[in-house]
Amino acid sequence: MIHHTIQGTAVPALGFGTFRLPGDDCREGVEHALGIGYRHIDTAQGYHNEEFVGAGLRRAGVPREDIFLVSKVAPDNFAGDGAATSTLESLRKLGTDYVDLMLLHWPDPEVPLEEPLTALARLQREGAVRHIGVSNFPPSLVERARAVTELFCNQVEYHPYLSQTRLLEQAQRHDLLLTAYCPIARGKVLDDPVLRDIGAGHGKTPAQVTLRWLAQQERVAAIPKSAHAQRRVDNLDIFDFELSDEEMAAVFALDREQRLVDPAGGPDWER
Ligand SMILES: NC(=O)c1ccc[n+]([C@@H]2O[C@H](COP(=O)([O-])OP(=O)(O)OC[C@H]3O[C@@H](n4cnc5c(N)ncnc54)[C@H](OP(=O)(O)O)[C@@H]3O)[C@@H](O)[C@H]2O)c1
């Protein structure tokens, strides 16, 4: 496993995503992922599976302090003290005293950023939240959030078909984690001839080349999701090879500004 040190905290560069992984599949997936060596788990209030993530954590029996556990406050809970009360509810569902990282899931122009960030900062002082971050925030909104409280992370869509140059520069400048969601572009990388060629030289698949490309970048973590045990094994099997500078550049060159997650009413990504 590669770890990135962010503000003095070691973060596993590969984690397990749980979006659209409900119920028992989630419990089994998290238990299995931890059993084979994943130590970074990503969930959200909006995934409605935090209690199943919690059940998987309990059954895996891995010491809590060895796991980097991430959840997200749903925008519906941003107003007033809602970020704090809903985070405490998340902790109850997850069966833990703290999350390593709590993110604001999406920017919400209806609620001043100060409200949820101040509420989370209080929980941070009380020990229930180790680090505070955001998700789906364009660069200028990250700066605004940083003016309210110390930020640890921005989680955004990032894969070979969508570059994130500005956010990467911002992450290096401010020592932030940039977590890549949809890291294998929801399967779109699987048939890519360039990724296939690079993989052939290492005995790896296009998905493995892509995950390695992400994890090898400074301050970048990737959180692929799979409901299949063998794919979870394959996605973790990226730490016995390295991409050369030329191979890294060849994957960067695949950018085609293809955004897979772009809901109506979402942020202006260029801001
Ligand atoms: N912050 C946000 O707004 C946000 C948005 C989206 C996602 N996320 C987070 O990021 C995580 C990952 O994103 P994602 O789930 O949307 O996309 P993804 O991880 O890029 O792709 C997941 C899809 O690829 C398939 N897959 C996974 N590994 C594979 C492999 N080795 N070979 C072939 N197919 C494979 C999965 O199918 P099976 O499951 O059937 O194996 C699933 O359909 C989410 O689970 C969530 O935790 C966050």
PDB file of C-alpha atoms and ligand atoms in Angstrom:
ATOM      1  CA  MET A   1       0.000   0.000   0.000  1.00  0.00           C
ATOM      2  CA  ILE A   2       1.151   3.522  -0.737  1.00  0.00           C
ATOM      3  CA  HIS A   3       0.372   6.056   1.993  1.00  0.00           C
ATOM      4  CA  HIS A   4       0.276   9.793   1.454  1.00  0.00           C
ATOM      5  CA  THR A   5       1.120  11.981   4.413  1.00  0.00           C
ATOM      6  CA  ILE A   6      -1.345  14.851   4.556  1.00  0.00           C
ATOM      7  CA  GLN A   7      -0.849  17.421   7.323  1.00  0.00           C
ATOM      8  CA  GLY A   8       1.037  14.735   9.254  1.00  0.00           C
ATOM      9  CA  THR A   9      -1.638  12.035   8.848  1.00  0.00           C
ATOM     10  CA  ALA A  10      -0.973   8.898   6.787  1.00  0.00           C
ATOM     11  CA  VAL A  11      -3.778   8.157   4.320  1.00  0.00           C
ATOM     12  CA  PRO A  12      -3.935   4.889   2.337  1.00  0.00           C
ATOM     13  CA  ALA A  13      -3.808   5.828  -1.359  1.00  0.00           C
ATOM     14  CA  LEU A  14      -6.331   3.160  -2.255  1.00  0.00           C
ATOM     15  CA  GLY A  15      -9.706   2.905  -0.541  1.00  0.00           C
ATOM     16  CA  PHE A  16     -13.005   1.121  -0.984  1.00  0.00           C
ATOM     17  CA  GLY A  17     -16.036   3.066  -2.272  1.00  0.00           C
ATOM     18  CA  THR A  18     -19.568   2.085  -1.267  1.00  0.00           C
ATOM     19  CA  PHE A  19     -21.908   4.164  -3.439  1.00  0.00           C
ATOM     20  CA  ARG A  20     -24.761   1.965  -4.743  1.00  0.00           C
ATOM     21  CA  LEU A  21     -23.673  -0.827  -2.448  1.00  0.00           C
ATOM     22  CA  PRO A  22     -26.702  -1.355  -0.210  1.00  0.00           C
ATOM     23  CA  GLY A  23     -27.600  -3.722   2.603  1.00  0.00           C
ATOM     24  CA  ASP A  24     -25.910  -7.077   2.987  1.00  0.00           C
ATOM     25  CA  ASP A  25     -23.781  -6.541  -0.138  1.00  0.00           C
ATOM     26  CA  CYS A  26     -22.309  -3.511   1.618  1.00  0.00           C
ATOM     27  CA  ARG A  27     -21.702  -5.377   4.887  1.00  0.00           C
ATOM     28  CA  GLU A  28     -20.047  -8.267   3.047  1.00  0.00           C
ATOM     29  CA  GLY A  29     -18.098  -5.943   0.761  1.00  0.00           C
ATOM     30  CA  VAL A  30     -16.662  -3.887   3.613  1.00  0.00           C
ATOM     31  CA  GLU A  31     -15.856  -6.980   5.686  1.00  0.00           C
ATOM     32  CA  HIS A  32     -14.126  -8.579   2.690  1.00  0.00           C
ATOM     33  CA  ALA A  33     -12.297  -5.397   1.680  1.00  0.00           C
ATOM     34  CA  LEU A  34     -10.857  -5.021   5.195  1.00  0.00           C
ATOM     35  CA  GLY A  35     -10.021  -8.727   5.280  1.00  0.00           C
ATOM     36  CA  ILE A  36      -7.854  -8.458   2.158  1.00  0.00           C
ATOM     37  CA  GLY A  37      -6.062  -5.290   3.221  1.00  0.00           C
ATOM     38  CA  TYR A  38      -8.106  -2.188   2.342  1.00  0.00           C
ATOM     39  CA  ARG A  39      -7.716   0.330   5.181  1.00  0.00           C
ATOM     40  CA  HIS A  40      -9.643   3.302   3.762  1.00  0.00           C
ATOM     41  CA  ILE A  41     -13.437   3.124   3.486  1.00  0.00           C
ATOM     42  CA  ASP A  42     -15.690   5.743   1.883  1.00  0.00           C
ATOM     43  CA  THR A  43     -19.391   6.156   2.623  1.00  0.00           C
ATOM     44  CA  ALA A  44     -21.918   9.012   2.919  1.00  0.00           C
ATOM     45  CA  GLN A  45     -25.166   9.834   4.660  1.00  0.00           C
ATOM     46  CA  GLY A  46     -26.679   9.946   1.182  1.00  0.00           C
ATOM     47  CA  TYR A  47     -25.711   6.338   0.410  1.00  0.00           C
ATOM     48  CA  HIS A  48     -28.088   5.073   3.128  1.00  0.00           C
ATOM     49  CA  ASN A  49     -25.656   2.308   3.998  1.00  0.00           C
ATOM     50  CA  GLU A  50     -23.706   3.630   6.989  1.00  0.00           C
ATOM     51  CA  GLU A  51     -25.157   0.969   9.317  1.00  0.00           C
ATOM     52  CA  PHE A  52     -24.064  -1.740   6.877  1.00  0.00           C
ATOM     53  CA  VAL A  53     -20.593  -0.216   6.616  1.00  0.00           C
ATOM     54  CA  GLY A  54     -20.590  -0.278  10.422  1.00  0.00           C
ATOM     55  CA  ALA A  55     -21.616  -3.944  10.481  1.00  0.00           C
ATOM     56  CA  GLY A  56     -18.805  -4.760   8.031  1.00  0.00           C
ATOM     57  CA  LEU A  57     -16.293  -2.893  10.185  1.00  0.00           C
ATOM     58  CA  ARG A  58     -17.384  -4.807  13.287  1.00  0.00           C
ATOM     59  CA  ARG A  59     -17.274  -8.201  11.593  1.00  0.00           C
ATOM     60  CA  ALA A  60     -13.855  -7.604  10.031  1.00  0.00           C
ATOM     61  CA  GLY A  61     -12.371  -7.025  13.475  1.00  0.00           C
ATOM     62  CA  VAL A  62      -9.573  -4.761  12.223  1.00  0.00           C
ATOM     63  CA  PRO A  63      -8.471  -2.332  14.977  1.00  0.00           C
ATOM     64  CA  ARG A  64     -10.347   0.919  14.500  1.00  0.00           C
ATOM     65  CA  GLU A  65      -7.166   3.005  14.616  1.00  0.00           C
ATOM     66  CA  ASP A  66      -5.828   1.157  11.560  1.00  0.00           C
ATOM     67  CA  ILE A  67      -8.741   2.294   9.368  1.00  0.00           C
ATOM     68  CA  PHE A  68      -9.206   5.643   7.620  1.00  0.00           C
ATOM     69  CA  LEU A  69     -13.003   6.011   7.676  1.00  0.00           C
ATOM     70  CA  VAL A  70     -14.700   8.702   5.595  1.00  0.00           C
ATOM     71  CA  SER A  71     -18.325   9.837   5.459  1.00  0.00           C
ATOM     72  CA  LYS A  72     -20.135  12.859   4.062  1.00  0.00           C
ATOM     73  CA  VAL A  73     -22.790  15.245   5.328  1.00  0.00           C
ATOM     74  CA  ALA A  74     -25.763  15.423   2.964  1.00  0.00           C
ATOM     75  CA  PRO A  75     -26.601  19.005   1.897  1.00  0.00           C
ATOM     76  CA  ASP A  76     -30.070  18.606   3.487  1.00  0.00           C
ATOM     77  CA  ASN A  77     -28.247  18.615   6.826  1.00  0.00           C
ATOM     78  CA  PHE A  78     -26.096  21.721   6.301  1.00  0.00           C
ATOM     79  CA  ALA A  79     -28.327  24.354   7.918  1.00  0.00           C
ATOM     80  CA  GLY A  80     -27.862  25.456  11.527  1.00  0.00           C
ATOM     81  CA  ASP A  81     -26.324  22.727  13.658  1.00  0.00           C
ATOM     82  CA  GLY A  82     -27.487  19.991  11.250  1.00  0.00           C
ATOM     83  CA  ALA A  83     -23.998  18.996  10.150  1.00  0.00           C
ATOM     84  CA  ALA A  84     -23.094  18.203  13.758  1.00  0.00           C
ATOM     85  CA  THR A  85     -26.298  16.399  14.739  1.00  0.00           C
ATOM     86  CA  SER A  86     -26.329  14.349  11.521  1.00  0.00           C
ATOM     87  CA  THR A  87     -22.639  13.455  11.941  1.00  0.00           C
ATOM     88  CA  LEU A  88     -23.354  12.144  15.441  1.00  0.00           C
ATOM     89  CA  GLU A  89     -26.136  10.050  13.868  1.00  0.00           C
ATOM     90  CA  SER A  90     -23.622   8.800  11.256  1.00  0.00           C
ATOM     91  CA  LEU A  91     -21.268   7.774  14.073  1.00  0.00           C
ATOM     92  CA  ARG A  92     -24.065   5.864  15.768  1.00  0.00           C
ATOM     93  CA  LYS A  93     -24.831   4.007  12.539  1.00  0.00           C
ATOM     94  CA  LEU A  94     -21.166   3.326  11.844  1.00  0.00           C
ATOM     95  CA  GLY A  95     -20.703   2.073  15.403  1.00  0.00           C
ATOM     96  CA  THR A  96     -17.651   4.211  16.054  1.00  0.00           C
ATOM     97  CA  ASP A  97     -16.665   7.188  18.222  1.00  0.00           C
ATOM     98  CA  TYR A  98     -15.117   9.162  15.391  1.00  0.00           C
ATOM     99  CA  VAL A  99     -14.679   9.446  11.654  1.00  0.00           C
ATOM    100  CA  ASP A 100     -11.251  10.175  10.256  1.00  0.00           C
ATOM    101  CA  LEU A 101     -12.716  12.530   7.696  1.00  0.00           C
ATOM    102  CA  MET A 102     -16.143  14.141   7.331  1.00  0.00           C
ATOM    103  CA  LEU A 103     -16.877  15.865   4.024  1.00  0.00           C
ATOM    104  CA  LEU A 104     -19.546  18.286   2.881  1.00  0.00           C
ATOM    105  CA  HIS A 105     -20.926  16.146   0.039  1.00  0.00           C
ATOM    106  CA  TRP A 106     -21.772  18.965  -2.419  1.00  0.00           C
ATOM    107  CA  PRO A 107     -21.619  22.743  -2.290  1.00  0.00           C
ATOM    108  CA  ASP A 108     -25.018  24.234  -1.458  1.00  0.00           C
ATOM    109  CA  PRO A 109     -25.523  27.873  -2.449  1.00  0.00           C
ATOM    110  CA  GLU A 110     -28.605  28.045  -0.183  1.00  0.00           C
ATOM    111  CA  VAL A 111     -26.645  27.680   3.063  1.00  0.00           C
ATOM    112  CA  PRO A 112     -23.622  29.829   4.052  1.00  0.00           C
ATOM    113  CA  LEU A 113     -20.537  27.599   4.214  1.00  0.00           C
ATOM    114  CA  GLU A 114     -19.878  28.854   7.745  1.00  0.00           C
ATOM    115  CA  GLU A 115     -22.852  26.943   9.139  1.00  0.00           C
ATOM    116  CA  PRO A 116     -21.844  23.335   8.377  1.00  0.00           C
ATOM    117  CA  LEU A 117     -18.104  24.007   8.650  1.00  0.00           C
ATOM    118  CA  THR A 118     -18.408  25.662  12.064  1.00  0.00           C
ATOM    119  CA  ALA A 119     -20.573  22.793  13.287  1.00  0.00           C
ATOM    120  CA  LEU A 120     -17.986  20.246  12.098  1.00  0.00           C
ATOM    121  CA  ALA A 121     -15.143  22.269  13.625  1.00  0.00           C
ATOM    122  CA  ARG A 122     -16.859  21.977  16.997  1.00  0.00           C
ATOM    123  CA  LEU A 123     -17.113  18.185  16.587  1.00  0.00           C
ATOM    124  CA  GLN A 124     -13.453  18.180  15.609  1.00  0.00           C
ATOM    125  CA  ARG A 125     -12.549  19.902  18.874  1.00  0.00           C
ATOM    126  CA  GLU A 126     -14.635  17.306  20.720  1.00  0.00           C
ATOM    127  CA  GLY A 127     -12.844  14.433  18.945  1.00  0.00           C
ATOM    128  CA  ALA A 128     -15.772  13.050  16.917  1.00  0.00           C
ATOM    129  CA  VAL A 129     -14.265  14.210  13.614  1.00  0.00           C
ATOM    130  CA  ARG A 130     -10.517  13.971  13.016  1.00  0.00           C
ATOM    131  CA  HIS A 131     -10.446  15.978   9.771  1.00  0.00           C
ATOM    132  CA  ILE A 132     -12.859  18.137   7.796  1.00  0.00           C
ATOM    133  CA  GLY A 133     -13.143  18.195   4.028  1.00  0.00           C
ATOM    134  CA  VAL A 134     -15.352  18.954   1.071  1.00  0.00           C
ATOM    135  CA  SER A 135     -16.481  17.147  -2.050  1.00  0.00           C
ATOM    136  CA  ASN A 136     -17.325  18.418  -5.509  1.00  0.00           C
ATOM    137  CA  PHE A 137     -15.892  21.837  -4.673  1.00  0.00           C
ATOM    138  CA  PRO A 138     -14.297  23.873  -7.497  1.00  0.00           C
ATOM    139  CA  PRO A 139     -11.053  25.738  -6.644  1.00  0.00           C
ATOM    140  CA  SER A 140     -12.564  29.064  -5.555  1.00  0.00           C
ATOM    141  CA  LEU A 141     -15.023  27.366  -3.197  1.00  0.00           C
ATOM    142  CA  VAL A 142     -12.185  25.355  -1.666  1.00  0.00           C
ATOM    143  CA  GLU A 143     -10.484  28.678  -0.892  1.00  0.00           C
ATOM    144  CA  ARG A 144     -13.663  30.002   0.700  1.00  0.00           C
ATOM    145  CA  ALA A 145     -13.985  26.888   2.848  1.00  0.00           C
ATOM    146  CA  ARG A 146     -10.324  27.147   3.872  1.00  0.00           C
ATOM    147  CA  ALA A 147     -11.018  30.653   5.131  1.00  0.00           C
ATOM    148  CA  VAL A 148     -13.582  29.211   7.586  1.00  0.00           C
ATOM    149  CA  THR A 149     -11.725  26.169   8.914  1.00  0.00           C
ATOM    150  CA  GLU A 150      -8.696  24.005   8.286  1.00  0.00           C
ATOM    151  CA  LEU A 151      -9.463  21.695   5.357  1.00  0.00           C
ATOM    152  CA  PHE A 152      -7.955  18.278   4.768  1.00  0.00           C
ATOM    153  CA  CYS A 153      -9.484  17.011   1.533  1.00  0.00           C
ATOM    154  CA  ASN A 154     -11.473  17.649  -1.609  1.00  0.00           C
ATOM    155  CA  GLN A 155     -13.108  14.560  -3.104  1.00  0.00           C
ATOM    156  CA  VAL A 156     -13.915  14.904  -6.800  1.00  0.00           C
ATOM    157  CA  GLU A 157     -14.399  12.927  -9.977  1.00  0.00           C
ATOM    158  CA  TYR A 158     -10.966  12.120 -11.344  1.00  0.00           C
ATOM    159  CA  HIS A 159      -9.875   9.495 -13.875  1.00  0.00           C
ATOM    160  CA  PRO A 160      -7.838   9.392 -17.103  1.00  0.00           C
ATOM    161  CA  TYR A 161     -10.668  10.973 -19.117  1.00  0.00           C
ATOM    162  CA  LEU A 162     -11.136  13.975 -16.781  1.00  0.00           C
ATOM    163  CA  SER A 163      -8.073  15.983 -15.770  1.00  0.00           C
ATOM    164  CA  GLN A 164      -8.058  17.973 -12.519  1.00  0.00           C
ATOM    165  CA  THR A 165      -5.003  20.174 -13.046  1.00  0.00           C
ATOM    166  CA  ARG A 166      -6.135  23.161 -10.980  1.00  0.00           C
ATOM    167  CA  LEU A 167      -7.376  21.088  -8.059  1.00  0.00           C
ATOM    168  CA  LEU A 168      -4.154  19.051  -8.086  1.00  0.00           C
ATOM    169  CA  GLU A 169      -2.062  22.212  -7.928  1.00  0.00           C
ATOM    170  CA  GLN A 170      -4.256  23.505  -5.113  1.00  0.00           C
ATOM    171  CA  ALA A 171      -3.849  20.221  -3.213  1.00  0.00           C
ATOM    172  CA  GLN A 172      -0.038  20.416  -3.471  1.00  0.00           C
ATOM    173  CA  ARG A 173      -0.003  24.097  -2.457  1.00  0.00           C
ATOM    174  CA  HIS A 174      -2.136  23.626   0.663  1.00  0.00           C
ATOM    175  CA  ASP A 175      -1.188  20.047   1.608  1.00  0.00           C
ATOM    176  CA  LEU A 176      -4.682  18.694   0.861  1.00  0.00           C
ATOM    177  CA  LEU A 177      -5.734  15.180  -0.031  1.00  0.00           C
ATOM    178  CA  LEU A 178      -7.385  14.936  -3.453  1.00  0.00           C
ATOM    179  CA  THR A 179      -9.586  11.837  -3.425  1.00  0.00           C
ATOM    180  CA  ALA A 180     -10.532  10.519  -6.863  1.00  0.00           C
ATOM    181  CA  TYR A 181     -14.065   9.213  -7.170  1.00  0.00           C
ATOM    182  CA  CYS A 182     -15.224   7.244 -10.225  1.00  0.00           C
ATOM    183  CA  PRO A 183     -11.511   6.382 -10.472  1.00  0.00           C
ATOM    184  CA  ILE A 184     -12.025   3.800 -13.216  1.00  0.00           C
ATOM    185  CA  ALA A 185     -14.667   6.008 -14.875  1.00  0.00           C
ATOM    186  CA  ARG A 186     -17.323   3.466 -13.893  1.00  0.00           C
ATOM    187  CA  GLY A 187     -15.743   0.875 -16.140  1.00  0.00           C
ATOM    188  CA  LYS A 188     -15.090   3.105 -19.154  1.00  0.00           C
ATOM    189  CA  VAL A 189     -11.330   2.610 -18.878  1.00  0.00           C
ATOM    190  CA  LEU A 190     -11.593  -1.158 -19.257  1.00  0.00           C
ATOM    191  CA  ASP A 191     -11.314  -1.282 -23.056  1.00  0.00           C
ATOM    192  CA  ASP A 192      -8.853   1.573 -23.513  1.00  0.00           C
ATOM    193  CA  PRO A 193      -6.091   0.531 -25.966  1.00  0.00           C
ATOM    194  CA  VAL A 194      -3.440   2.812 -24.395  1.00  0.00           C
ATOM    195  CA  LEU A 195      -4.153   1.493 -20.897  1.00  0.00           C
ATOM    196  CA  ARG A 196      -4.260  -2.035 -22.266  1.00  0.00           C
ATOM    197  CA  ASP A 197      -0.820  -1.614 -23.889  1.00  0.00           C
ATOM    198  CA  ILE A 198       0.717  -0.164 -20.746  1.00  0.00           C
ATOM    199  CA  GLY A 199      -0.855  -2.957 -18.699  1.00  0.00           C
ATOM    200  CA  ALA A 200       0.471  -5.631 -21.024  1.00  0.00           C
ATOM    201  CA  GLY A 201       4.009  -4.549 -20.170  1.00  0.00           C
ATOM    202  CA  HIS A 202       3.352  -5.104 -16.447  1.00  0.00           C
ATOM    203  CA  GLY A 203       0.906  -8.021 -16.540  1.00  0.00           C
ATOM    204  CA  LYS A 204      -1.876  -5.688 -15.350  1.00  0.00           C
ATOM    205  CA  THR A 205      -5.384  -4.747 -16.545  1.00  0.00           C
ATOM    206  CA  PRO A 206      -6.454  -1.244 -17.671  1.00  0.00           C
ATOM    207  CA  ALA A 207      -8.294  -0.805 -14.335  1.00  0.00           C
ATOM    208  CA  GLN A 208      -5.112  -1.644 -12.418  1.00  0.00           C
ATOM    209  CA  VAL A 209      -3.014   0.712 -14.549  1.00  0.00           C
ATOM    210  CA  THR A 210      -5.554   3.478 -13.891  1.00  0.00           C
ATOM    211  CA  LEU A 211      -5.637   2.918 -10.134  1.00  0.00           C
ATOM    212  CA  ARG A 212      -1.853   2.795 -10.016  1.00  0.00           C
ATOM    213  CA  TRP A 213      -1.657   6.013 -12.040  1.00  0.00           C
ATOM    214  CA  LEU A 214      -3.877   7.739  -9.465  1.00  0.00           C
ATOM    215  CA  ALA A 215      -2.241   6.300  -6.335  1.00  0.00           C
ATOM    216  CA  GLN A 216       1.225   7.145  -7.672  1.00  0.00           C
ATOM    217  CA  GLN A 217       0.365  10.856  -7.864  1.00  0.00           C
ATOM    218  CA  GLU A 218       1.302  12.960  -4.872  1.00  0.00           C
ATOM    219  CA  ARG A 219      -1.595  13.508  -2.430  1.00  0.00           C
ATOM    220  CA  VAL A 220      -4.061  11.529  -4.598  1.00  0.00           C
ATOM    221  CA  ALA A 221      -6.155   8.637  -3.281  1.00  0.00           C
ATOM    222  CA  ALA A 222      -8.567   6.476  -5.328  1.00  0.00           C
ATOM    223  CA  ILE A 223     -11.685   4.778  -3.987  1.00  0.00           C
ATOM    224  CA  PRO A 224     -12.957   2.217  -6.522  1.00  0.00           C
ATOM    225  CA  LYS A 225     -16.197   0.435  -5.700  1.00  0.00           C
ATOM    226  CA  SER A 226     -17.002  -3.147  -6.576  1.00  0.00           C
ATOM    227  CA  ALA A 227     -19.742  -5.491  -5.474  1.00  0.00           C
ATOM    228  CA  HIS A 228     -17.564  -8.415  -6.650  1.00  0.00           C
ATOM    229  CA  ALA A 229     -14.926 -10.015  -4.410  1.00  0.00           C
ATOM    230  CA  GLN A 230     -12.472 -10.839  -7.202  1.00  0.00           C
ATOM    231  CA  ARG A 231     -12.604  -7.245  -8.515  1.00  0.00           C
ATOM    232  CA  ARG A 232     -11.925  -5.925  -5.021  1.00  0.00           C
ATOM    233  CA  VAL A 233      -8.855  -8.167  -4.948  1.00  0.00           C
ATOM    234  CA  ASP A 234      -7.759  -7.032  -8.418  1.00  0.00           C
ATOM    235  CA  ASN A 235      -8.268  -3.336  -7.625  1.00  0.00           C
ATOM    236  CA  LEU A 236      -5.964  -3.636  -4.611  1.00  0.00           C
ATOM    237  CA  ASP A 237      -3.302  -5.520  -6.546  1.00  0.00           C
ATOM    238  CA  ILE A 238      -1.446  -2.435  -7.772  1.00  0.00           C
ATOM    239  CA  PHE A 239       1.466  -2.179  -5.358  1.00  0.00           C
ATOM    240  CA  ASP A 240       3.905  -4.587  -7.012  1.00  0.00           C
ATOM    241  CA  PHE A 241       4.641  -2.463 -10.075  1.00  0.00           C
ATOM    242  CA  GLU A 242       5.376   1.151 -10.917  1.00  0.00           C
ATOM    243  CA  LEU A 243       4.546   3.320 -13.917  1.00  0.00           C
ATOM    244  CA  SER A 244       7.438   5.118 -15.574  1.00  0.00           C
ATOM    245  CA  ASP A 245       7.330   8.879 -16.180  1.00  0.00           C
ATOM    246  CA  GLU A 246       6.521   8.159 -19.849  1.00  0.00           C
ATOM    247  CA  GLU A 247       3.675   5.832 -18.890  1.00  0.00           C
ATOM    248  CA  MET A 248       2.298   8.384 -16.404  1.00  0.00           C
ATOM    249  CA  ALA A 249       2.386  11.030 -19.149  1.00  0.00           C
ATOM    250  CA  ALA A 250       0.649   8.712 -21.624  1.00  0.00           C
ATOM    251  CA  VAL A 251      -2.257   8.260 -19.174  1.00  0.00           C
ATOM    252  CA  PHE A 252      -2.447  12.014 -18.499  1.00  0.00           C
ATOM    253  CA  ALA A 253      -2.719  12.492 -22.278  1.00  0.00           C
ATOM    254  CA  LEU A 254      -6.001  10.520 -22.355  1.00  0.00           C
ATOM    255  CA  ASP A 255      -7.918  13.489 -20.901  1.00  0.00           C
ATOM    256  CA  ARG A 256     -11.036  14.320 -22.932  1.00  0.00           C
ATOM    257  CA  GLU A 257     -12.898  16.410 -20.329  1.00  0.00           C
ATOM    258  CA  GLN A 258     -15.436  13.643 -19.857  1.00  0.00           C
ATOM    259  CA  ARG A 259     -17.409  14.268 -16.668  1.00  0.00           C
ATOM    260  CA  LEU A 260     -19.694  11.416 -15.580  1.00  0.00           C
ATOM    261  CA  VAL A 261     -21.227  13.079 -12.501  1.00  0.00           C
ATOM    262  CA  ASP A 262     -22.691  16.496 -13.334  1.00  0.00           C
ATOM    263  CA  PRO A 263     -26.148  16.905 -11.796  1.00  0.00           C
ATOM    264  CA  ALA A 264     -28.470  19.774 -12.660  1.00  0.00           C
ATOM    265  CA  GLY A 265     -27.924  22.559 -10.136  1.00  0.00           C
ATOM    266  CA  GLY A 266     -24.372  21.353  -9.494  1.00  0.00           C
ATOM    267  CA  PRO A 267     -21.415  23.723  -9.164  1.00  0.00           C
ATOM    268  CA  ASP A 268     -19.734  25.700 -11.910  1.00  0.00           C
ATOM    269  CA  TRP A 269     -16.659  23.476 -12.112  1.00  0.00           C
ATOM    270  CA  GLU A 270     -14.462  26.229 -13.598  1.00  0.00           C
ATOM    271  CA  ARG A 271     -14.978  28.700 -10.756  1.00  0.00           C
TER     272      ARG A 271
HETATM  273  N1  LIG B   1     -18.367  12.497  -3.568  1.00  0.00           N
HETATM  274  C1  LIG B   1     -19.195  12.164  -4.533  1.00  0.00           C
HETATM  275  O1  LIG B   1     -20.073  12.941  -4.942  1.00  0.00           O
HETATM  276  C2  LIG B   1     -19.067  10.808  -5.152  1.00  0.00           C
HETATM  277  C3  LIG B   1     -19.672  10.538  -6.384  1.00  0.00           C
HETATM  278  C4  LIG B   1     -19.512   9.268  -6.946  1.00  0.00           C
HETATM  279  C5  LIG B   1     -18.751   8.308  -6.275  1.00  0.00           C
HETATM  280  N2  LIG B   1     -18.190   8.584  -5.051  1.00  0.00           N
HETATM  281  C6  LIG B   1     -17.400   7.571  -4.288  1.00  0.00           C
HETATM  282  O2  LIG B   1     -16.432   6.990  -5.156  1.00  0.00           O
HETATM  283  C7  LIG B   1     -16.624   5.583  -5.222  1.00  0.00           C
HETATM  284  C8  LIG B   1     -16.225   5.048  -6.589  1.00  0.00           C
HETATM  285  O3  LIG B   1     -16.980   5.666  -7.622  1.00  0.00           O
HETATM  286  P1  LIG B   1     -18.047   4.866  -8.484  1.00  0.00           P
HETATM  287  O4  LIG B   1     -18.503   3.681  -7.708  1.00  0.00           O
HETATM  288  O5  LIG B   1     -19.067   5.820  -8.938  1.00  0.00           O
HETATM  289  O6  LIG B   1     -17.206   4.445  -9.786  1.00  0.00           O
HETATM  290  P2  LIG B   1     -15.953   3.476 -10.070  1.00  0.00           P
HETATM  291  O7  LIG B   1     -15.356   2.989  -8.815  1.00  0.00           O
HETATM  292  O8  LIG B   1     -15.096   4.186 -11.060  1.00  0.00           O
HETATM  293  O9  LIG B   1     -16.614   2.265 -10.850  1.00  0.00           O
HETATM  294  C9  LIG B   1     -17.464   1.346 -10.244  1.00  0.00           C
HETATM  295  C10 LIG B   1     -18.042   0.453 -11.335  1.00  0.00           C
HETATM  296  O10 LIG B   1     -16.999  -0.276 -11.970  1.00  0.00           O
HETATM  297  C11 LIG B   1     -17.189  -1.672 -11.782  1.00  0.00           C
HETATM  298  N3  LIG B   1     -15.871  -2.229 -11.429  1.00  0.00           N
HETATM  299  C12 LIG B   1     -15.143  -1.986 -10.312  1.00  0.00           C
HETATM  300  N4  LIG B   1     -13.957  -2.613 -10.351  1.00  0.00           N
HETATM  301  C13 LIG B   1     -13.912  -3.278 -11.530  1.00  0.00           C
HETATM  302  C14 LIG B   1     -12.942  -4.110 -12.156  1.00  0.00           C
HETATM  303  N5  LIG B   1     -11.792  -4.373 -11.557  1.00  0.00           N
HETATM  304  N6  LIG B   1     -13.245  -4.618 -13.373  1.00  0.00           N
HETATM  305  C15 LIG B   1     -14.409  -4.345 -13.983  1.00  0.00           C
HETATM  306  N7  LIG B   1     -15.372  -3.560 -13.437  1.00  0.00           N
HETATM  307  C16 LIG B   1     -15.115  -3.033 -12.221  1.00  0.00           C
HETATM  308  C17 LIG B   1     -18.192  -1.821 -10.677  1.00  0.00           C
HETATM  309  O11 LIG B   1     -19.034  -2.927 -10.927  1.00  0.00           O
HETATM  310  P3  LIG B   1     -19.393  -4.000  -9.773  1.00  0.00           P
HETATM  311  O12 LIG B   1     -19.714  -3.248  -8.532  1.00  0.00           O
HETATM  312  O13 LIG B   1     -20.564  -4.731 -10.357  1.00  0.00           O
HETATM  313  O14 LIG B   1     -18.165  -4.852  -9.644  1.00  0.00           O
HETATM  314  C18 LIG B   1     -19.024  -0.535 -10.794  1.00  0.00           C
HETATM  315  O15 LIG B   1     -20.024  -0.685 -11.768  1.00  0.00           O
HETATM  316  C19 LIG B   1     -18.100   5.421  -4.867  1.00  0.00           C
HETATM  317  O16 LIG B   1     -18.435   4.096  -4.503  1.00  0.00           O
HETATM  318  C20 LIG B   1     -18.255   6.421  -3.761  1.00  0.00           C
HETATM  319  O17 LIG B   1     -17.713   5.894  -2.541  1.00  0.00           O
HETATM  320  C21 LIG B   1     -18.324   9.833  -4.503  1.00  0.00           C
END
